[in-house]
Short mmCIF file of C-alpha atoms and ligand atoms in Angstrom, two decimals:
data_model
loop_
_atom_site.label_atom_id
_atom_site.label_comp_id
_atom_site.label_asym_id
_atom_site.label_seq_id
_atom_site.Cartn_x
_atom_site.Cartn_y
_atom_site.Cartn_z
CA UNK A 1 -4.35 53.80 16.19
CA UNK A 2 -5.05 50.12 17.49
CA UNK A 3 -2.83 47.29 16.18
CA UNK A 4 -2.34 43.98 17.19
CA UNK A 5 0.79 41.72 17.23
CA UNK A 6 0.54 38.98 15.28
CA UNK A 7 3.51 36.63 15.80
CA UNK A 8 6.57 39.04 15.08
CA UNK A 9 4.44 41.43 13.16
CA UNK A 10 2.48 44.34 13.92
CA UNK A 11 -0.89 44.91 12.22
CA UNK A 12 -3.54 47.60 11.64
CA UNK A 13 -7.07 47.89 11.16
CA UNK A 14 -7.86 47.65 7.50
CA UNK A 15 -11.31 46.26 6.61
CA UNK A 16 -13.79 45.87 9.24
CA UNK A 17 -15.82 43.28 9.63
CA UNK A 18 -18.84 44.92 8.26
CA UNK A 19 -17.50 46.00 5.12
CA UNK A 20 -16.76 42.27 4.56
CA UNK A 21 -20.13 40.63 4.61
CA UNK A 22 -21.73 43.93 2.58
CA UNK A 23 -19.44 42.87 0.01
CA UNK A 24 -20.07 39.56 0.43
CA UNK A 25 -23.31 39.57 0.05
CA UNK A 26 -23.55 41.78 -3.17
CA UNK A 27 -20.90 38.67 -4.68
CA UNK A 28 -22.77 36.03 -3.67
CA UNK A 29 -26.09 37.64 -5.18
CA UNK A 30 -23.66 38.05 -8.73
CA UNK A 31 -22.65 34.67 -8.59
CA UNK A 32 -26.37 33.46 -7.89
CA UNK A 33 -27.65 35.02 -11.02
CA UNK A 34 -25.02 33.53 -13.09
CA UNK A 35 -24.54 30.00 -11.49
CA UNK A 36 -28.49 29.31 -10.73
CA UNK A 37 -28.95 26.61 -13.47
CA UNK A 38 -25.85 24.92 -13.73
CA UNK A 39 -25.43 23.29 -10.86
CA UNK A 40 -21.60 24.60 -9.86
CA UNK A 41 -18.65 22.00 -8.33
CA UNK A 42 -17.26 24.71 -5.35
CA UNK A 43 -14.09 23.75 -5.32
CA UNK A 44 -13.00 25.58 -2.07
CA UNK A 45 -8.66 26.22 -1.35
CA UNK A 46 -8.19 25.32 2.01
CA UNK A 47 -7.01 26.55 4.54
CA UNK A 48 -7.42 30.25 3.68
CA UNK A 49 -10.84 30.36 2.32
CA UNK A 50 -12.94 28.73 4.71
CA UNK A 51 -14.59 31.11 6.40
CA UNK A 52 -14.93 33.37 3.33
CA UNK A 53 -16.69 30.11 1.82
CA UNK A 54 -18.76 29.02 4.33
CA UNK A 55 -20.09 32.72 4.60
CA UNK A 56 -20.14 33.32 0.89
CA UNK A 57 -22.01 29.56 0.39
CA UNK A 58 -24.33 30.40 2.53
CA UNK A 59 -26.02 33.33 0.59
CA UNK A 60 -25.45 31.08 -2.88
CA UNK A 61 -29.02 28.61 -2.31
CA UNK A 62 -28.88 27.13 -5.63
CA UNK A 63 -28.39 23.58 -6.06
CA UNK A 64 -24.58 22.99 -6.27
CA UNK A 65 -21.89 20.68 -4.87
CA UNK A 66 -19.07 21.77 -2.55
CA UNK A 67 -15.61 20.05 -2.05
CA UNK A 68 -12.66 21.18 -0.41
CA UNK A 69 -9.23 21.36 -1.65
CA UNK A 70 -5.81 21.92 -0.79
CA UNK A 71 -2.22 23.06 -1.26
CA UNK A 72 -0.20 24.87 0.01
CA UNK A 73 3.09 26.67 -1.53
CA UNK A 74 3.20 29.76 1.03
CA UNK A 75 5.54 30.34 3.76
CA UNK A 76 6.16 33.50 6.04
CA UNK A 77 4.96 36.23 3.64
CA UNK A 78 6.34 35.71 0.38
CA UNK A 79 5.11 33.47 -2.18
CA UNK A 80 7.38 30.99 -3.29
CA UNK A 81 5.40 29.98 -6.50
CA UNK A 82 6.53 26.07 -5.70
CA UNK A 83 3.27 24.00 -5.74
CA UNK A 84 2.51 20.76 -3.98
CA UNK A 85 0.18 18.33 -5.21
CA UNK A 86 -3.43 19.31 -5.38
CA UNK A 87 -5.17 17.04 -2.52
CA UNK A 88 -8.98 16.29 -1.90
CA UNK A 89 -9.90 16.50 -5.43
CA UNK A 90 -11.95 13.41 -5.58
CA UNK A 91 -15.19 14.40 -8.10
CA UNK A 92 -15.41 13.72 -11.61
CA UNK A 93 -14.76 17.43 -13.46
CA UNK A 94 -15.78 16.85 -16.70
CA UNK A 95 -18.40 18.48 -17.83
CA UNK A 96 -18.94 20.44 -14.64
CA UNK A 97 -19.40 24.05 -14.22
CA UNK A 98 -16.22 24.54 -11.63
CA UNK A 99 -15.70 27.80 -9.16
CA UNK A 100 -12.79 28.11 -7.15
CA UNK A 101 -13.53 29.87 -4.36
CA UNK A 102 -10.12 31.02 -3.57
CA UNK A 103 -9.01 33.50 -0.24
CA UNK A 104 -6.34 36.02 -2.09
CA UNK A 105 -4.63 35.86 -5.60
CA UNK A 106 -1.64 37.63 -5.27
CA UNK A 107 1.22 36.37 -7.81
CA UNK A 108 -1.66 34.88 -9.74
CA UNK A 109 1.09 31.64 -9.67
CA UNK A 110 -1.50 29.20 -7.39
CA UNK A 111 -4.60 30.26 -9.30
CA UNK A 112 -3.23 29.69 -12.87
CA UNK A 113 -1.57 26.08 -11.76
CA UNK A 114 -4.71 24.88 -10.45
CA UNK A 115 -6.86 26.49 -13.27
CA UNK A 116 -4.34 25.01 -15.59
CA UNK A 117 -4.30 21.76 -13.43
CA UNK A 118 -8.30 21.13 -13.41
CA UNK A 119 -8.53 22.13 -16.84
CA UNK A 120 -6.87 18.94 -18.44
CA UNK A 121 -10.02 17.24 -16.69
CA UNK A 122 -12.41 18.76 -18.92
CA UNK A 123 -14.54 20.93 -16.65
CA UNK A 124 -17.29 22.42 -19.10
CA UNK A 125 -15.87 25.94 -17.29
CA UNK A 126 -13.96 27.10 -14.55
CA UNK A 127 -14.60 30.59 -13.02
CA UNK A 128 -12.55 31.86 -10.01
CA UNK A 129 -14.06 33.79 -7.20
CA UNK A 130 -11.68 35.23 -4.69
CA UNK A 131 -12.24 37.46 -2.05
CA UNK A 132 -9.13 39.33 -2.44
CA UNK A 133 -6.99 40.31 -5.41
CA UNK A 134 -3.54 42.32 -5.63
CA UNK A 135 -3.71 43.70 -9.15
CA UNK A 136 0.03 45.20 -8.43
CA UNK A 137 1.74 41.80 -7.82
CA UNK A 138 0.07 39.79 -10.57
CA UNK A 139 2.63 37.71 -12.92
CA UNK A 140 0.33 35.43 -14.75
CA UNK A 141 -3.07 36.54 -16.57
CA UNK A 142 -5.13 34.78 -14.32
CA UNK A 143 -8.77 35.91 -14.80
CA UNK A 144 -11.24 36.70 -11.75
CA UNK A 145 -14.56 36.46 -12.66
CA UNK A 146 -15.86 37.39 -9.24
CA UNK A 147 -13.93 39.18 -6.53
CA UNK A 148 -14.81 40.97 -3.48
CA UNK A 149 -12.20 43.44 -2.74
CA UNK A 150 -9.22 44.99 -4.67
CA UNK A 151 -6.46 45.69 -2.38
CA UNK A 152 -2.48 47.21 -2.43
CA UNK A 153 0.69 45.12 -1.80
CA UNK A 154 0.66 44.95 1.81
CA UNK A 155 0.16 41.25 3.73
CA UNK A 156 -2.83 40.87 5.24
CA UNK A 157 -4.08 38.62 8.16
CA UNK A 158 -7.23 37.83 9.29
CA UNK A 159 -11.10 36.26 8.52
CA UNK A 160 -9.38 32.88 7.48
CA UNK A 161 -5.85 34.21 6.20
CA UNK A 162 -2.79 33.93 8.32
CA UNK A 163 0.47 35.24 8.65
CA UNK A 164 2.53 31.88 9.35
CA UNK A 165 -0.26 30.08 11.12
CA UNK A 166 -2.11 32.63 13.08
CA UNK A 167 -4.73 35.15 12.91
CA UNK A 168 -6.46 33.26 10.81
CA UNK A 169 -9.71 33.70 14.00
CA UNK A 170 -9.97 37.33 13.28
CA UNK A 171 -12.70 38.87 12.33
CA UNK A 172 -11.17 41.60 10.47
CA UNK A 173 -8.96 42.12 7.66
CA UNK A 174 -5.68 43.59 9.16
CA UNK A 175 -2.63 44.98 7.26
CA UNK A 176 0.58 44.61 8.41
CA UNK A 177 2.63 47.71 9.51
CA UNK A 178 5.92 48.05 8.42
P1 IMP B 1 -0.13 33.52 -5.11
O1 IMP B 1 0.22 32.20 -5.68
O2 IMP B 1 1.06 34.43 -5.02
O3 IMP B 1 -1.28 34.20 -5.80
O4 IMP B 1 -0.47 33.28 -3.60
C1 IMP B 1 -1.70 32.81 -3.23
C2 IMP B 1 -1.70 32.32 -1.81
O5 IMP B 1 -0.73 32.99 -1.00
C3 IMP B 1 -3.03 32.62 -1.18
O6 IMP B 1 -3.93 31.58 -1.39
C4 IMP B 1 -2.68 32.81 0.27
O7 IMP B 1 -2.71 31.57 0.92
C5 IMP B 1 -1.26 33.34 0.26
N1 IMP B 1 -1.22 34.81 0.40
C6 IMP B 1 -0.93 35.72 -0.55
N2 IMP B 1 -0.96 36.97 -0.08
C7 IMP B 1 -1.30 36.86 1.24
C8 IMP B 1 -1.53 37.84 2.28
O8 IMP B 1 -1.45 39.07 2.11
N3 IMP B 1 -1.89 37.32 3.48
C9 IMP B 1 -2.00 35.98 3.72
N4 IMP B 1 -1.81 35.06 2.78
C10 IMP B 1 -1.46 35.49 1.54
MG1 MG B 2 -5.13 30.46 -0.23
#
């Protein structure tokens, strides 16, 4: 089997690149249906989502606005659940149809603070779309109204995600080996 070193870590092949834009595509078509007359606020987590966004974006031609967001609470490959201040948030919510578009939701802990967060802005809604959820390491009830791909436990690197910094340039989804 190939795998590739990643910093100290070893990965494997998990979802190719192929498998990714199918799914993709059939999300973005979802989230077209339900978002075409209410012109959506993106609100886009940096740095891990950004090329899910910009590929998932692409496929959503509706008229909508897109903004960029971030913070960061994640260091080697546990979560930490601290969180920093929420930066780049400079639109007027209220009233707006907002979707995070999110990389992974693992805890759940970064979703729910910024769902929490925006909502005392008075968004008319906030949906989450996230190209990856870990159902088995949820601890908040953080809802995910559009999601690509269910996957296990394991850390993953790759197509914008990063173990500490790198791999983020891979056009796969790689899981680590342990
Ligand atoms: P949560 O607060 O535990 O849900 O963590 C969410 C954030 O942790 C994500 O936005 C990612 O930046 C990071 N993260 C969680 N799991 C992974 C992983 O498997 N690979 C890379 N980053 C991850
Ligand atoms: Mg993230």
């Amino acid at each position: 089997m190939k795998t590739i070193q990643v910093k100290d870590k070893e990965f494997k092949i998990y979802i190719s690149e192929e498998s990714i834009k199918k799914r993709i595509t059939e999300t973005a078509a979802a989230m077209r249906l339900d978002l075409a007359d209410k012109n959506p606020l993106f609100i886009v987590v940096l740095n891990g989502a950004f090329i899910f966004a910009a590929d998932l974006l692409r496929e959503i031609d509706i008229p909508c606005e897109i903004i960029f967001i971030r913070l960061s609470s994640y260091e080697g490959i546990t979560s930490t659940g601290k969180m920093k201040n929420i930066m780049g948030l400079d639109k007027n919510i209220e009233g707006r149809t907002v979707v995070i578009v999110e990389d992974i939701i693992d805890t759940g802990l970064t979703m729910k603070y910024l769902c929490d967060t925006l909502a005392k802005s008075n968004p008319a809604e906030i949906r989450v779309a996230s190209l990856f959820v870990k159902p088995g390491k949820l601890q908040t009830d953080v809802k995910t109204d559009y999601r690509c791909f269910d996957i296990d436990n394991d850390f993953i690197v790759g197509y914008g995600l990063d173990y500490d910094g790198e791999g983020r340039n891979l056009k796969e989804i790689y899981k680590v080996v342990d």
